[in-house]
Coordinates of C-alpha atoms in Angstrom, one line a residue:
M1 CA 70.6 115.7 101.7
L2 CA 72.3 114.2 104.8
P3 CA 75.5 112.2 104.3
Q4 CA 75.0 108.6 103.9
T5 CA 76.6 106.3 106.6
V6 CA 78.6 103.5 105.3
V7 CA 80.0 100.7 107.4
A8 CA 83.5 99.8 105.7
E9 CA 84.4 97.1 108.1
S10 CA 82.9 94.0 109.9
P11 CA 82.2 94.9 113.5
S12 CA 84.6 92.7 115.1
P13 CA 88.2 94.1 115.9
F14 CA 91.3 92.2 115.0
S15 CA 94.3 91.5 116.9
C16 CA 97.7 93.1 115.7
A17 CA 99.5 90.2 117.3
E18 CA 97.9 88.0 114.6
V19 CA 99.7 89.9 111.8
L20 CA 103.1 88.5 112.4
S21 CA 102.1 85.3 114.0
Q22 CA 100.6 84.1 110.6
P23 CA 102.6 81.7 108.2
S24 CA 104.9 83.5 105.7
P25 CA 102.8 84.7 102.8
A26 CA 102.6 82.2 99.9
T27 CA 101.1 84.4 97.1
T28 CA 101.3 88.1 96.0
Q29 CA 97.7 88.7 97.4
E30 CA 98.8 87.4 100.9
W31 CA 101.8 89.7 100.9
L32 CA 99.6 92.6 100.1
V33 CA 97.3 91.6 102.9
M34 CA 100.2 91.5 105.3
S35 CA 101.5 95.0 104.0
M36 CA 98.4 96.8 104.6
Q37 CA 97.8 95.2 108.1
A38 CA 101.5 96.0 109.1
G39 CA 100.7 99.6 108.1
H40 CA 98.0 99.7 110.9
C41 CA 99.9 97.6 113.5
V42 CA 103.6 98.3 113.6
D43 CA 105.2 101.2 115.2
F44 CA 108.6 102.4 113.9
Q45 CA 111.0 105.2 113.3
A46 CA 112.8 105.5 109.9
R47 CA 114.9 107.6 107.6
A48 CA 113.9 107.8 103.9
V49 CA 114.5 109.5 100.6
S50 CA 112.0 110.7 98.2
I51 CA 112.8 111.5 94.6
D52 CA 110.4 113.0 91.9
A53 CA 110.1 115.9 89.5
L54 CA 110.3 118.3 92.4
G55 CA 113.7 117.1 93.3
V56 CA 115.4 115.0 96.1
R57 CA 114.1 115.1 99.8
T58 CA 115.4 113.2 102.7
L59 CA 112.8 112.6 105.4
A60 CA 112.4 111.4 109.0
L61 CA 109.3 109.2 109.5
S62 CA 107.5 108.3 112.7
H63 CA 104.5 106.0 112.9
R64 CA 102.7 105.1 116.1
I65 CA 99.3 103.5 117.0
R66 CA 97.7 104.8 120.1
D67 CA 94.3 104.2 121.5
G68 CA 93.1 103.0 118.0
V69 CA 94.5 106.2 116.4
R70 CA 97.6 106.0 113.8
Q71 CA 99.9 108.9 114.3
Q72 CA 102.1 109.6 111.1
V73 CA 104.8 112.4 111.2
V74 CA 107.0 113.3 108.2
Q75 CA 109.9 115.7 108.8
H76 CA 111.8 117.2 105.9
L77 CA 115.5 117.1 106.8
D78 CA 116.8 119.4 104.1
G79 CA 115.5 122.7 102.6
P80 CA 112.6 124.5 104.4
S81 CA 111.7 123.2 107.8
I82 CA 108.5 121.3 107.1
N83 CA 106.6 118.8 109.5
V84 CA 103.5 116.9 108.3
E85 CA 101.4 115.2 110.8
R86 CA 98.4 113.0 110.0
R87 CA 96.1 111.2 112.4
S88 CA 93.5 108.6 111.2
I89 CA 91.6 105.6 112.5
A90 CA 93.7 102.4 112.8
G91 CA 91.9 99.7 110.9
F92 CA 90.3 102.2 108.4
F93 CA 91.2 100.5 105.2
A94 CA 90.4 101.2 101.6
W95 CA 86.8 100.4 100.9
F96 CA 85.6 98.2 97.9
P97 CA 82.2 96.7 97.4
S98 CA 82.3 92.7 97.5
E99 CA 79.9 89.9 97.1
A100 CA 82.1 87.8 99.4
P101 CA 80.9 87.1 103.0
E102 CA 81.0 89.9 105.5
S103 CA 83.7 88.2 107.5
E104 CA 86.2 88.9 104.6
S105 CA 88.7 91.4 105.9
S106 CA 89.0 94.8 104.1
P107 CA 92.7 94.3 103.4
T108 CA 91.7 90.9 101.5
R109 CA 89.0 92.9 99.5
W110 CA 91.6 95.5 98.7
A111 CA 94.2 92.8 97.6
A112 CA 91.6 91.3 95.3
Q113 CA 90.7 94.7 93.7
V114 CA 94.3 95.4 93.0
S115 CA 94.8 92.0 91.4
E116 CA 92.0 92.6 89.2
Y117 CA 93.3 95.6 87.5
Y118 CA 97.1 94.9 87.7
E119 CA 99.1 91.9 86.7
I120 CA 101.3 91.3 89.7
S121 CA 104.7 89.4 89.6
Q122 CA 106.9 88.6 92.7
Q123 CA 110.7 88.4 93.3
D124 CA 111.5 86.7 96.5
D125 CA 115.0 87.4 97.2
T126 CA 115.8 91.1 97.5
R127 CA 117.1 93.6 100.1
V128 CA 116.5 97.3 101.1
A129 CA 118.0 99.2 103.7
E130 CA 119.9 96.0 104.8
R131 CA 116.6 94.1 105.2
D132 CA 115.3 91.0 103.5
A133 CA 112.4 91.9 101.2
V134 CA 109.9 90.6 98.6
A135 CA 109.6 92.8 95.3
L136 CA 106.1 93.0 93.7
Q137 CA 105.7 94.4 90.3
F138 CA 102.2 95.8 89.3
S139 CA 101.7 96.2 85.6
P140 CA 98.2 97.8 84.7
L141 CA 95.9 95.9 82.4
D142 CA 95.1 99.1 80.4
N143 CA 96.7 102.4 79.5
Q144 CA 94.8 104.4 82.2
R145 CA 97.2 103.7 84.8
Y146 CA 101.0 103.9 86.0
Y147 CA 103.3 101.0 86.7
H148 CA 104.0 100.4 90.3
A149 CA 106.7 98.4 92.1
W150 CA 106.9 97.6 95.9
W151 CA 109.4 96.2 98.1
I152 CA 108.0 94.7 101.3
D153 CA 110.0 93.9 104.5
K154 CA 109.8 90.1 105.0
E155 CA 110.0 90.4 108.9
T156 CA 107.4 93.2 109.4
G157 CA 105.4 93.5 106.1
L158 CA 106.3 97.3 106.0
L159 CA 106.6 99.0 102.6
L160 CA 110.3 99.7 102.2
K161 CA 110.5 100.9 98.8
Q162 CA 108.0 102.3 96.1
V163 CA 108.7 103.1 92.5
I164 CA 106.1 104.5 89.9
S165 CA 106.9 104.5 86.4
D166 CA 105.0 105.4 83.1
A167 CA 104.3 103.3 80.0
Q168 CA 107.6 104.1 78.5
G169 CA 109.5 102.9 81.7
R170 CA 110.5 106.4 82.7
V171 CA 110.5 106.6 86.5
L172 CA 108.2 109.2 87.9
E173 CA 108.8 108.9 91.7
T174 CA 110.8 106.7 94.0
F175 CA 110.4 106.5 97.7
Q176 CA 112.8 104.5 99.8
V177 CA 113.4 103.8 103.5
T178 CA 117.3 103.9 104.0
Q179 CA 117.1 103.2 107.7
L180 CA 114.3 101.4 109.8
H181 CA 114.6 101.8 113.4
S182 CA 113.0 99.7 116.2
P183 CA 109.9 98.4 114.6
S184 CA 107.5 96.8 117.1
L185 CA 104.0 95.4 117.0
Y186 CA 101.2 97.5 118.6
G187 CA 100.0 95.3 121.6
G188 CA 96.1 96.1 121.2
D189 CA 93.5 95.3 118.9
V190 CA 92.6 97.4 116.0
A191 CA 88.9 98.2 115.7
R192 CA 86.9 97.6 112.6
G193 CA 83.5 98.8 112.0
A194 CA 83.9 102.5 112.4
E195 CA 81.2 104.5 110.6
V196 CA 82.4 106.5 107.6
E197 CA 80.6 109.0 105.5
M198 CA 80.0 109.3 101.8
A199 CA 78.6 112.9 101.5
D200 CA 76.3 114.0 98.8
H201 CA 77.1 116.9 96.6
P202 CA 75.3 118.9 93.9
W203 CA 77.6 117.4 91.3
Q204 CA 78.8 114.0 89.7
V205 CA 81.6 112.7 88.2
G206 CA 80.3 111.0 85.0
W207 CA 83.4 108.9 83.9
L208 CA 86.2 107.2 85.8
P209 CA 88.7 104.5 84.6
E210 CA 87.3 101.0 85.6
G211 CA 88.0 99.8 88.9
F212 CA 88.1 103.2 90.6
V213 CA 85.6 103.3 93.6
E214 CA 84.5 106.4 95.5
Q215 CA 86.0 106.2 99.1
P216 CA 84.0 107.2 102.1
S217 CA 85.5 109.7 104.5
E218 CA 86.6 108.9 108.3
Q219 CA 84.5 110.4 110.9
G220 CA 85.4 114.1 111.1
Q221 CA 87.5 114.1 107.9
Q222 CA 84.7 114.9 105.4
Q223 CA 85.5 117.9 103.4
D224 CA 83.1 119.9 101.4
G225 CA 83.3 119.9 97.6
Q226 CA 85.7 116.8 97.6
R227 CA 85.4 113.3 96.5
V228 CA 88.0 110.8 96.5
Y229 CA 88.5 107.6 94.2
S230 CA 90.7 104.7 94.4
D231 CA 91.4 101.6 92.4
G232 CA 93.5 100.2 95.3
M233 CA 96.9 101.5 94.0
A234 CA 96.1 105.1 92.7
A235 CA 94.1 107.6 94.2
I236 CA 92.0 110.5 92.5
S237 CA 90.7 113.5 94.2
V238 CA 88.1 115.8 92.7
F239 CA 87.5 119.3 94.2
V240 CA 84.4 121.3 93.0
E241 CA 84.0 124.8 94.8
P242 CA 82.5 128.3 94.1
L243 CA 85.1 130.4 92.3
E244 CA 85.7 133.2 94.8
Q245 CA 89.2 134.3 96.0
R246 CA 91.1 131.1 95.6
R247 CA 91.5 131.1 91.9
L248 CA 94.2 128.7 90.3
E249 CA 95.3 129.1 86.6
E250 CA 93.2 127.2 84.4
R251 CA 95.7 124.6 83.0
V252 CA 97.5 121.5 83.8
H253 CA 99.8 121.5 87.0
R254 CA 102.5 119.0 87.5
L255 CA 102.9 118.1 91.3
G256 CA 105.7 115.4 91.4
V257 CA 104.1 112.1 90.3
S258 CA 100.5 113.7 90.5
T259 CA 98.9 115.9 87.9
A260 CA 96.3 118.4 88.6
V261 CA 93.8 119.5 85.8
V262 CA 92.2 123.0 86.7
S263 CA 89.2 124.2 84.8
Q264 CA 86.3 126.7 85.4
V265 CA 82.7 126.5 84.5
V266 CA 79.7 128.7 85.0
I267 CA 76.4 127.1 86.3
D268 CA 73.3 129.0 86.6
G269 CA 75.4 132.3 86.9
Q270 CA 77.8 131.0 89.4
D271 CA 81.5 130.3 88.7
W272 CA 82.9 127.1 89.8
Q273 CA 86.5 125.8 89.9
L274 CA 87.1 122.1 89.0
I275 CA 90.2 120.6 90.3
V276 CA 91.1 116.8 89.4
I277 CA 94.4 115.6 91.1
G278 CA 95.7 112.2 90.5
E279 CA 98.5 109.7 90.0
L280 CA 97.4 108.9 86.6
P281 CA 98.4 109.8 83.0
L282 CA 97.1 113.2 81.9
E283 CA 94.4 111.9 79.4
P284 CA 92.1 110.1 82.0
L285 CA 92.5 113.0 84.3
Q286 CA 91.2 115.3 81.5
R287 CA 88.4 113.1 80.7
I288 CA 87.3 112.9 84.4
A289 CA 87.5 116.7 84.5
N290 CA 85.2 117.0 81.3
S291 CA 82.9 114.5 82.7
I292 CA 81.7 116.4 85.8
T293 CA 78.1 117.4 85.7
F294 CA 75.9 119.4 88.1
E295 CA 72.4 118.3 89.2

């Protein structure tokens, strides 16, 4: 079957100039919307530190928007020389179905989605990297997710710090900007209405924690054998591919805050490798892997 075409946004663009010209957010959802928009509208350079089970890494970050494309570069400043670059469509937000009017923005739908599955509390007067910030605490309403905390820059809406913890209060990952250099607003419009694809596969995921929705891929980003799901805060990637040369050990792999569940099955004489990776506790990831069925 041919991939389905899904329009994730309304067809009209929005102006990045509107992001910082709006009144200061008054609610947790408004802070979430501002933060999402800032990630698509603010150019900046930064230094940051990331701490998880894999160790401590210092990072140099670069974020630019040019001709409707986000250019994100992460450079590791210690250990092996690693540079990671990602390009994506500016204005391509997480996609969630909604019965609201079509004019409702995708960041607004995303913020509503997060609020439905997490209790959000707010602390107004905090500081990160010598910048005034608002702290948001996200407490899941079930035992299928982790706890999240965000610190959002009051001036720009950029995410300055993120902490992920488990139900016992153990910190699993900390990401923090230590220096933010020259944040500036992109001067153009960010186009919405880009067509995105939700490809068909000969397999299905039979169970997901409530609130997780399959995410369409940007044009040119579709990968065979992969589905991605999100509840607005956490992401799950499911890979199903014929088992040929790339064989991973059939077990649970710890990847920092993420966990990968690897298993193999035989369908009609063909060996398949199933991989479920997500920022979730182990039990729901194993249940997802066990729910995969073939048509």
